[in-house]
mmCIF file of C-alpha atoms in Angstrom:
data_model
loop_
_atom_site.group_PDB
_atom_site.id
_atom_site.type_symbol
_atom_site.label_atom_id
_atom_site.label_comp_id
_atom_site.label_asym_id
_atom_site.label_seq_id
_atom_site.Cartn_x
_atom_site.Cartn_y
_atom_site.Cartn_z
ATOM 1 C CA UNK A 1 -141.142 74.821 58.574
ATOM 2 C CA UNK A 2 -140.013 78.000 60.310
ATOM 3 C CA UNK A 3 -140.906 81.382 58.872
ATOM 4 C CA UNK A 4 -143.398 79.818 56.471
ATOM 5 C CA UNK A 5 -144.924 82.518 54.225
ATOM 6 C CA UNK A 6 -148.690 82.952 54.391
ATOM 7 C CA UNK A 7 -149.069 81.622 50.841
ATOM 8 C CA UNK A 8 -147.274 78.383 51.647
ATOM 9 C CA UNK A 9 -149.460 77.920 54.708
ATOM 10 C CA UNK A 10 -152.315 77.268 52.278
ATOM 11 C CA UNK A 11 -150.662 73.972 51.412
ATOM 12 C CA UNK A 12 -151.423 72.239 54.700
ATOM 13 C CA UNK A 13 -152.806 68.739 54.415
ATOM 14 C CA UNK A 14 -156.015 69.775 56.096
ATOM 15 C CA UNK A 15 -156.714 72.587 53.663
ATOM 16 C CA UNK A 16 -155.951 70.502 50.577
ATOM 17 C CA UNK A 17 -158.068 67.584 51.699
ATOM 18 C CA UNK A 18 -160.922 69.870 52.706
ATOM 19 C CA UNK A 19 -160.736 71.645 49.363
ATOM 20 C CA UNK A 20 -160.936 68.370 47.491
ATOM 21 C CA UNK A 21 -163.705 67.001 49.654
ATOM 22 C CA UNK A 22 -166.183 69.697 48.631
ATOM 23 C CA UNK A 23 -166.691 67.906 45.349
ATOM 24 C CA UNK A 24 -163.661 68.354 43.142
ATOM 25 C CA UNK A 25 -164.522 71.761 41.699
ATOM 26 C CA UNK A 26 -166.529 72.692 38.655
ATOM 27 C CA UNK A 27 -166.530 70.244 35.775
ATOM 28 C CA UNK A 28 -165.998 72.982 33.234
ATOM 29 C CA UNK A 29 -165.110 72.058 29.667
ATOM 30 C CA UNK A 30 -163.853 75.601 29.074
ATOM 31 C CA UNK A 31 -160.229 75.489 28.056
ATOM 32 C CA UNK A 32 -157.595 77.341 26.111
ATOM 33 C CA UNK A 33 -158.731 76.198 22.693
ATOM 34 C CA UNK A 34 -155.866 77.923 20.859
ATOM 35 C CA UNK A 35 -153.271 75.981 22.849
ATOM 36 C CA UNK A 36 -155.061 72.665 22.330
ATOM 37 C CA UNK A 37 -155.511 73.327 18.599
ATOM 38 C CA UNK A 38 -151.762 73.817 18.147
ATOM 39 C CA UNK A 39 -150.905 70.310 19.301
ATOM 40 C CA UNK A 40 -149.401 67.640 17.104
ATOM 41 C CA UNK A 41 -149.548 63.905 17.748
ATOM 42 C CA UNK A 42 -147.124 61.053 17.344
ATOM 43 C CA UNK A 43 -147.821 57.374 17.932
ATOM 44 C CA UNK A 44 -145.780 55.898 20.780
ATOM 45 C CA UNK A 45 -146.179 52.171 21.413
ATOM 46 C CA UNK A 46 -149.628 52.306 19.857
ATOM 47 C CA UNK A 47 -150.848 55.347 21.821
ATOM 48 C CA UNK A 48 -151.081 58.969 20.696
ATOM 49 C CA UNK A 49 -148.745 61.356 22.498
ATOM 50 C CA UNK A 50 -149.476 65.071 22.151
ATOM 51 C CA UNK A 51 -146.961 67.885 21.898
ATOM 52 C CA UNK A 52 -146.431 71.499 20.908
ATOM 53 C CA UNK A 53 -143.694 72.237 18.381
ATOM 54 C CA UNK A 54 -142.390 75.628 17.328
ATOM 55 C CA UNK A 55 -139.363 76.740 15.344
ATOM 56 C CA UNK A 56 -136.371 74.964 13.896
ATOM 57 C CA UNK A 57 -132.874 74.053 14.955
ATOM 58 C CA UNK A 58 -131.452 72.294 17.985
ATOM 59 C CA UNK A 59 -134.174 70.766 20.203
ATOM 60 C CA UNK A 60 -135.261 72.543 23.383
ATOM 61 C CA UNK A 61 -137.591 70.141 25.183
ATOM 62 C CA UNK A 62 -139.821 71.356 28.023
ATOM 63 C CA UNK A 63 -141.075 68.553 30.289
ATOM 64 C CA UNK A 64 -143.944 69.017 32.784
ATOM 65 C CA UNK A 65 -144.866 67.060 35.899
ATOM 66 C CA UNK A 66 -147.885 66.275 38.081
ATOM 67 C CA UNK A 67 -150.766 67.183 37.623
ATOM 68 C CA UNK A 68 -150.074 69.640 34.819
ATOM 69 C CA UNK A 69 -149.444 69.401 31.078
ATOM 70 C CA UNK A 70 -147.523 71.240 28.381
ATOM 71 C CA UNK A 71 -149.843 74.173 29.167
ATOM 72 C CA UNK A 72 -147.674 74.909 32.219
ATOM 73 C CA UNK A 73 -144.929 76.244 29.916
ATOM 74 C CA UNK A 74 -147.148 78.491 27.762
ATOM 75 C CA UNK A 75 -145.803 81.775 29.187
ATOM 76 C CA UNK A 76 -142.184 80.596 29.384
ATOM 77 C CA UNK A 77 -141.553 79.305 25.867
ATOM 78 C CA UNK A 78 -142.146 82.648 24.047
ATOM 79 C CA UNK A 79 -138.908 83.886 25.640
ATOM 80 C CA UNK A 80 -136.983 81.073 23.921
ATOM 81 C CA UNK A 81 -138.645 81.197 20.514
ATOM 82 C CA UNK A 82 -136.150 81.683 17.700
ATOM 83 C CA UNK A 83 -133.371 79.932 19.644
ATOM 84 C CA UNK A 84 -134.125 76.400 18.494
ATOM 85 C CA UNK A 85 -136.799 73.811 17.872
ATOM 86 C CA UNK A 86 -139.137 74.005 20.865
ATOM 87 C CA UNK A 87 -140.848 70.721 21.768
ATOM 88 C CA UNK A 88 -143.337 70.524 24.659
ATOM 89 C CA UNK A 89 -144.929 67.086 25.190
ATOM 90 C CA UNK A 90 -147.842 65.946 27.344
ATOM 91 C CA UNK A 91 -147.038 62.821 29.363
ATOM 92 C CA UNK A 92 -149.226 59.815 28.651
ATOM 93 C CA UNK A 93 -152.633 60.128 30.300
ATOM 94 C CA UNK A 94 -152.107 63.862 30.789
ATOM 95 C CA UNK A 95 -152.898 66.904 28.667
ATOM 96 C CA UNK A 96 -154.061 65.679 25.272
ATOM 97 C CA UNK A 97 -152.047 62.457 25.250
ATOM 98 C CA UNK A 98 -154.074 59.261 25.317
ATOM 99 C CA UNK A 99 -154.855 57.407 28.525
ATOM 100 C CA UNK A 100 -152.924 54.179 28.839
ATOM 101 C CA UNK A 101 -154.978 50.971 28.754
ATOM 102 C CA UNK A 102 -155.067 48.818 31.888
ATOM 103 C CA UNK A 103 -153.094 46.152 30.020
ATOM 104 C CA UNK A 104 -149.932 48.307 30.072
ATOM 105 C CA UNK A 105 -147.536 46.935 32.683
ATOM 106 C CA UNK A 106 -146.648 49.502 35.334
ATOM 107 C CA UNK A 107 -149.247 51.929 34.023
ATOM 108 C CA UNK A 108 -148.231 55.535 34.832
ATOM 109 C CA UNK A 109 -145.232 54.469 36.901
ATOM 110 C CA UNK A 110 -141.970 56.375 36.456
ATOM 111 C CA UNK A 111 -140.330 53.612 34.438
ATOM 112 C CA UNK A 112 -143.304 53.556 32.070
ATOM 113 C CA UNK A 113 -143.310 57.334 31.562
ATOM 114 C CA UNK A 114 -139.544 57.176 31.002
ATOM 115 C CA UNK A 115 -140.018 54.452 28.386
ATOM 116 C CA UNK A 116 -142.698 56.444 26.532
ATOM 117 C CA UNK A 117 -140.675 59.655 26.731
ATOM 118 C CA UNK A 118 -137.571 57.985 25.321
ATOM 119 C CA UNK A 119 -139.574 56.601 22.412
ATOM 120 C CA UNK A 120 -141.237 59.984 21.911
ATOM 121 C CA UNK A 121 -137.805 61.611 21.625
ATOM 122 C CA UNK A 122 -136.898 59.064 18.944
ATOM 123 C CA UNK A 123 -140.158 59.558 17.085
ATOM 124 C CA UNK A 124 -139.762 63.347 16.895
ATOM 125 C CA UNK A 125 -136.036 63.062 16.091
ATOM 126 C CA UNK A 126 -134.844 64.910 19.188
ATOM 127 C CA UNK A 127 -131.657 62.938 19.794
ATOM 128 C CA UNK A 128 -128.761 65.333 19.227
ATOM 129 C CA UNK A 129 -127.795 68.660 20.850
ATOM 130 C CA UNK A 130 -130.817 68.470 23.157
ATOM 131 C CA UNK A 131 -131.513 71.049 25.844
ATOM 132 C CA UNK A 132 -133.961 69.860 28.504
ATOM 133 C CA UNK A 133 -136.100 72.196 30.629
ATOM 134 C CA UNK A 134 -137.524 70.238 33.548
ATOM 135 C CA UNK A 135 -140.073 70.624 36.357
ATOM 136 C CA UNK A 136 -141.557 68.312 38.995
ATOM 137 C CA UNK A 137 -141.824 64.708 37.712
ATOM 138 C CA UNK A 138 -140.744 65.974 34.322
ATOM 139 C CA UNK A 139 -137.372 66.345 35.999
ATOM 140 C CA UNK A 140 -137.188 62.686 36.958
ATOM 141 C CA UNK A 141 -138.208 61.644 33.444
ATOM 142 C CA UNK A 142 -135.831 64.126 31.816
ATOM 143 C CA UNK A 143 -132.857 63.492 34.099
ATOM 144 C CA UNK A 144 -133.311 59.747 33.582
ATOM 145 C CA UNK A 145 -133.287 60.259 29.804
ATOM 146 C CA UNK A 146 -130.207 62.470 30.108
ATOM 147 C CA UNK A 147 -128.374 59.856 32.183
ATOM 148 C CA UNK A 148 -129.000 57.238 29.496
ATOM 149 C CA UNK A 149 -128.297 59.603 26.571
ATOM 150 C CA UNK A 150 -125.350 61.644 27.779
ATOM 151 C CA UNK A 151 -123.896 62.060 24.304
ATOM 152 C CA UNK A 152 -127.137 63.664 23.107
ATOM 153 C CA UNK A 153 -127.133 66.535 25.591
ATOM 154 C CA UNK A 154 -126.455 70.209 25.061
ATOM 155 C CA UNK A 155 -127.689 71.420 28.441
ATOM 156 C CA UNK A 156 -130.217 70.947 31.256
ATOM 157 C CA UNK A 157 -132.344 73.610 32.954
ATOM 158 C CA UNK A 158 -134.393 72.504 35.937
ATOM 159 C CA UNK A 159 -136.590 73.805 38.753
ATOM 160 C CA UNK A 160 -138.677 72.398 41.633
ATOM 161 C CA UNK A 161 -137.952 68.787 40.775
ATOM 162 C CA UNK A 162 -136.302 65.608 42.030
ATOM 163 C CA UNK A 163 -132.537 66.047 42.087
ATOM 164 C CA UNK A 164 -131.905 63.264 44.603
ATOM 165 C CA UNK A 165 -133.787 60.566 46.548
ATOM 166 C CA UNK A 166 -135.759 61.991 49.472
ATOM 167 C CA UNK A 167 -136.475 61.361 53.120
ATOM 168 C CA UNK A 168 -139.481 62.752 54.958
ATOM 169 C CA UNK A 169 -137.299 65.510 56.405
ATOM 170 C CA UNK A 170 -136.695 66.810 52.873
ATOM 171 C CA UNK A 171 -140.394 67.635 52.370
ATOM 172 C CA UNK A 172 -142.444 70.362 54.095
ATOM 173 C CA UNK A 173 -144.062 68.937 57.215
ATOM 174 C CA UNK A 174 -147.454 70.162 56.028
ATOM 175 C CA UNK A 175 -147.196 67.765 53.081
ATOM 176 C CA UNK A 176 -146.599 64.667 55.166
ATOM 177 C CA UNK A 177 -150.228 63.828 56.087
ATOM 178 C CA UNK A 178 -151.456 64.433 52.547
ATOM 179 C CA UNK A 179 -148.715 62.400 50.937
ATOM 180 C CA UNK A 180 -149.247 59.549 53.375
ATOM 181 C CA UNK A 181 -152.989 59.677 52.717
ATOM 182 C CA UNK A 182 -152.704 59.486 48.926
ATOM 183 C CA UNK A 183 -150.210 56.635 49.222
ATOM 184 C CA UNK A 184 -152.775 54.673 51.261
ATOM 185 C CA UNK A 185 -156.207 53.314 50.324
ATOM 186 C CA UNK A 186 -157.604 56.747 51.154
ATOM 187 C CA UNK A 187 -155.900 58.053 48.038
ATOM 188 C CA UNK A 188 -158.461 56.391 45.795
ATOM 189 C CA UNK A 189 -161.187 58.730 47.040
ATOM 190 C CA UNK A 190 -159.046 61.829 47.481
ATOM 191 C CA UNK A 191 -157.628 61.692 43.983
ATOM 192 C CA UNK A 192 -159.797 59.505 41.748
ATOM 193 C CA UNK A 193 -163.064 60.914 43.086
ATOM 194 C CA UNK A 194 -162.258 64.331 44.574
ATOM 195 C CA UNK A 195 -159.520 65.257 42.061
ATOM 196 C CA UNK A 196 -157.342 66.555 44.871
ATOM 197 C CA UNK A 197 -154.224 67.292 42.853
ATOM 198 C CA UNK A 198 -156.084 69.605 40.490
ATOM 199 C CA UNK A 199 -158.518 71.145 42.951
ATOM 200 C CA UNK A 200 -156.269 71.274 46.021
ATOM 201 C CA UNK A 201 -152.578 70.949 45.276
ATOM 202 C CA UNK A 202 -152.359 72.958 42.048
ATOM 203 C CA UNK A 203 -153.915 76.173 43.410
ATOM 204 C CA UNK A 204 -152.491 75.473 46.882
ATOM 205 C CA UNK A 205 -148.865 75.714 45.787
ATOM 206 C CA UNK A 206 -149.328 78.466 43.217
ATOM 207 C CA UNK A 207 -148.912 81.888 44.772
ATOM 208 C CA UNK A 208 -151.345 83.775 42.555
ATOM 209 C CA UNK A 209 -154.984 82.794 42.001
ATOM 210 C CA UNK A 210 -155.426 80.839 38.782
ATOM 211 C CA UNK A 211 -158.176 82.077 36.464
ATOM 212 C CA UNK A 212 -161.186 79.954 35.593
ATOM 213 C CA UNK A 213 -159.821 79.583 32.050
ATOM 214 C CA UNK A 214 -156.512 78.305 33.408
ATOM 215 C CA UNK A 215 -158.172 75.924 35.848
ATOM 216 C CA UNK A 216 -160.447 74.752 33.027
ATOM 217 C CA UNK A 217 -157.468 73.750 30.913
ATOM 218 C CA UNK A 218 -155.762 71.958 33.789
ATOM 219 C CA UNK A 219 -159.021 70.146 34.674
ATOM 220 C CA UNK A 220 -159.783 69.092 31.117
ATOM 221 C CA UNK A 221 -157.901 65.751 31.091
ATOM 222 C CA UNK A 222 -159.477 64.743 34.415
ATOM 223 C CA UNK A 223 -163.153 65.676 34.111
ATOM 224 C CA UNK A 224 -164.216 62.051 34.419
ATOM 225 C CA UNK A 225 -163.825 60.688 37.931
ATOM 226 C CA UNK A 226 -162.025 57.395 38.360
ATOM 227 C CA UNK A 227 -159.483 55.896 35.989
ATOM 228 C CA UNK A 228 -158.888 59.107 33.988
ATOM 229 C CA UNK A 229 -157.330 60.643 37.112
ATOM 230 C CA UNK A 230 -155.036 57.697 37.822
ATOM 231 C CA UNK A 231 -151.913 59.421 36.416
ATOM 232 C CA UNK A 232 -152.066 62.060 39.150
ATOM 233 C CA UNK A 233 -152.447 59.447 41.893
ATOM 234 C CA UNK A 234 -149.681 57.184 40.618
ATOM 235 C CA UNK A 235 -147.176 60.036 40.460
ATOM 236 C CA UNK A 236 -147.743 60.700 44.168
ATOM 237 C CA UNK A 237 -147.191 57.047 44.950
ATOM 238 C CA UNK A 238 -143.898 57.132 43.039
ATOM 239 C CA UNK A 239 -142.254 59.765 45.290
ATOM 240 C CA UNK A 240 -139.141 57.950 46.597
ATOM 241 C CA UNK A 241 -139.089 58.445 50.359
ATOM 242 C CA UNK A 242 -136.677 56.502 52.497
ATOM 243 C CA UNK A 243 -135.807 54.240 49.576
ATOM 244 C CA UNK A 244 -139.365 53.293 48.660
ATOM 245 C CA UNK A 245 -140.428 52.564 45.944
ATOM 246 C CA UNK A 246 -137.033 50.918 45.534
ATOM 247 C CA UNK A 247 -136.901 51.022 41.733
ATOM 248 C CA UNK A 248 -137.743 54.739 41.674
ATOM 249 C CA UNK A 249 -135.152 55.507 44.363
ATOM 250 C CA UNK A 250 -132.573 53.575 42.342
ATOM 251 C CA UNK A 251 -133.310 55.467 39.122
ATOM 252 C CA UNK A 252 -133.162 58.835 40.849
ATOM 253 C CA UNK A 253 -130.065 57.788 42.785
ATOM 254 C CA UNK A 254 -128.328 56.826 39.540
ATOM 255 C CA UNK A 255 -128.915 60.131 37.797
ATOM 256 C CA UNK A 256 -128.302 62.080 41.009
ATOM 257 C CA UNK A 257 -124.826 60.564 41.348
ATOM 258 C CA UNK A 258 -124.167 61.355 37.698
ATOM 259 C CA UNK A 259 -125.282 64.985 38.126
ATOM 260 C CA UNK A 260 -122.751 65.419 40.940
ATOM 261 C CA UNK A 261 -119.854 64.844 38.550
ATOM 262 C CA UNK A 262 -121.206 65.622 35.076
ATOM 263 C CA UNK A 263 -119.844 68.651 33.262
ATOM 264 C CA UNK A 264 -122.974 69.042 31.118
ATOM 265 C CA UNK A 265 -124.020 72.716 31.355
ATOM 266 C CA UNK A 266 -126.826 73.208 33.869
ATOM 267 C CA UNK A 267 -129.214 75.972 34.871
ATOM 268 C CA UNK A 268 -130.857 75.733 38.280
ATOM 269 C CA UNK A 269 -133.817 78.106 38.538
ATOM 270 C CA UNK A 270 -134.141 78.375 42.300
ATOM 271 C CA UNK A 271 -137.693 79.155 43.440
ATOM 272 C CA UNK A 272 -138.143 81.645 46.257
ATOM 273 C CA UNK A 273 -139.544 80.375 48.587
ATOM 274 C CA UNK A 274 -140.050 77.102 46.672
ATOM 275 C CA UNK A 275 -141.486 73.849 48.008
ATOM 276 C CA UNK A 276 -139.599 70.768 46.740
ATOM 277 C CA UNK A 277 -136.076 72.160 46.492
ATOM 278 C CA UNK A 278 -135.426 73.607 49.937
ATOM 279 C CA UNK A 279 -133.042 72.923 52.816
ATOM 280 C CA UNK A 280 -130.570 70.107 52.177
ATOM 281 C CA UNK A 281 -132.027 69.449 48.728
ATOM 282 C CA UNK A 282 -131.414 73.067 47.734
ATOM 283 C CA UNK A 283 -127.841 72.862 49.049
ATOM 284 C CA UNK A 284 -127.284 69.736 46.953
ATOM 285 C CA UNK A 285 -128.748 71.362 43.839
ATOM 286 C CA UNK A 286 -126.654 74.483 44.265
ATOM 287 C CA UNK A 287 -123.485 72.372 44.528
ATOM 288 C CA UNK A 288 -123.720 70.746 41.095
ATOM 289 C CA UNK A 289 -120.800 71.444 38.734
ATOM 290 C CA UNK A 290 -120.797 73.619 35.600
ATOM 291 C CA UNK A 291 -124.009 75.287 36.701
ATOM 292 C CA UNK A 292 -125.596 78.715 36.497
ATOM 293 C CA UNK A 293 -128.082 79.636 39.205
ATOM 294 C CA UNK A 294 -130.993 82.013 38.647
ATOM 295 C CA UNK A 295 -133.753 82.970 41.056
ATOM 296 C CA UNK A 296 -137.469 83.240 40.375
ATOM 297 C CA UNK A 297 -140.361 83.969 42.690
ATOM 298 C CA UNK A 298 -142.926 81.315 43.419
ATOM 299 C CA UNK A 299 -143.974 78.220 45.260
ATOM 300 C CA UNK A 300 -144.020 74.927 43.380
ATOM 301 C CA UNK A 301 -145.789 75.916 40.154
ATOM 302 C CA UNK A 302 -143.440 78.833 39.644
ATOM 303 C CA UNK A 303 -144.189 78.974 35.901
ATOM 304 C CA UNK A 304 -147.571 80.416 36.888
ATOM 305 C CA UNK A 305 -146.049 82.893 39.346
ATOM 306 C CA UNK A 306 -142.952 84.207 37.529
ATOM 307 C CA UNK A 307 -142.832 82.976 33.912
ATOM 308 C CA UNK A 308 -140.965 85.994 32.554
ATOM 309 C CA UNK A 309 -138.045 85.575 34.946
ATOM 310 C CA UNK A 310 -137.880 81.850 34.193
ATOM 311 C CA UNK A 311 -138.134 82.465 30.469
ATOM 312 C CA UNK A 312 -135.395 85.090 30.506
ATOM 313 C CA UNK A 313 -133.107 82.785 32.494
ATOM 314 C CA UNK A 314 -133.675 79.849 30.141
ATOM 315 C CA UNK A 315 -133.174 82.091 27.102
ATOM 316 C CA UNK A 316 -129.879 83.412 28.455
ATOM 317 C CA UNK A 317 -128.761 79.877 29.300
ATOM 318 C CA UNK A 318 -129.581 78.558 25.831
ATOM 319 C CA UNK A 319 -127.848 81.464 24.122
ATOM 320 C CA UNK A 320 -124.659 80.667 26.031
ATOM 321 C CA UNK A 321 -124.544 77.011 25.012
ATOM 322 C CA UNK A 322 -122.110 75.897 22.340
#
C-alpha cells in the first residue's frame, strides 16, 4: 500500500511469521485478575459463556473479535457507564468462555458463534432497545444478529470490522501471504503451535507496545498449544475472500445489503490509518445511511491505541439515541 506508515510496516507477513516462529512468546499466567474476577457466566447450549455486566437500563453490548476478548473494551466502557446496561461477552473458546467440544458441528465457525451469541442475548435478556458496539469478527457476529433482530435495535457502533464481503484487493498486500498461509496446512503450526495471532498479529497491528500485563491477559486463554488455540485459526479461515467460504460470504452479503438501506442509527469510528476498513471498504462504510462518523487514531486494535476517543464517540452516540 502506498505511503504505508512505519507502524503498519510491522505487519508484513514475514515479520509476523518470524515473530511467531521464535516460540510463541512467554507462557505467562500473569493476567488482569480484577477484570477476570468481575465476570459472570451463563450457560449457552450446555457451555459456560463469560461476560462483564455493569449498570442498568437499555443494553449496550460490546462484541470483540479475533484473537481478543472482552478485555479489549476495558478502557472504552468507562466512558459509557451510567448510560445503560453494559454487557461485554467473551466468544466461545475465547476469554473466559469455555472451549467448545469437538462434537460441536462447525466448531468456531461464524455460524456457530452467531448461534451462541444469539442464545447468549436471550439468556441475558438483551432483546429490546439494544445498542451494539462491534469490532473485527465481533462485527460479523453482531451485524448478523442485527439483521435477524431488526426490531430489537436501538443503534450500531462499529470499527475495523467486516461491512461487506471482501476480495484480496480489499486487504493490505502485506497480509496476503500470512492469510494464505494460515488458511493452508501451514496454519496448524503457525497458529496452534506458534500462537501467531497473539504473538504476531496482536502486537503487529497495535500502534503502541502492549505491556506484559496486557499481553498476559490476551495470552491466558491460549497458553496450551494445540486445540485451545483453534478459535483463532478458524476465524482466519472464515474471512470471506472472493466468495469463499460461500456460507460466510452469503451471511455478510445479506447484512451488508441491509446496512445499505437500513435507517437504524449508526456510528462508524473510522481508524486512522486503520487496516481492515480502508480504500473501497472505507468508502462503502462512509456511505451508509443515518450514520455519524468519528475518527480515532490506530491500526486494527484501535481500542488499545485510542480508547478515550472511541469511548467519547460511543458515549455521544448513545446519548443521542431515542
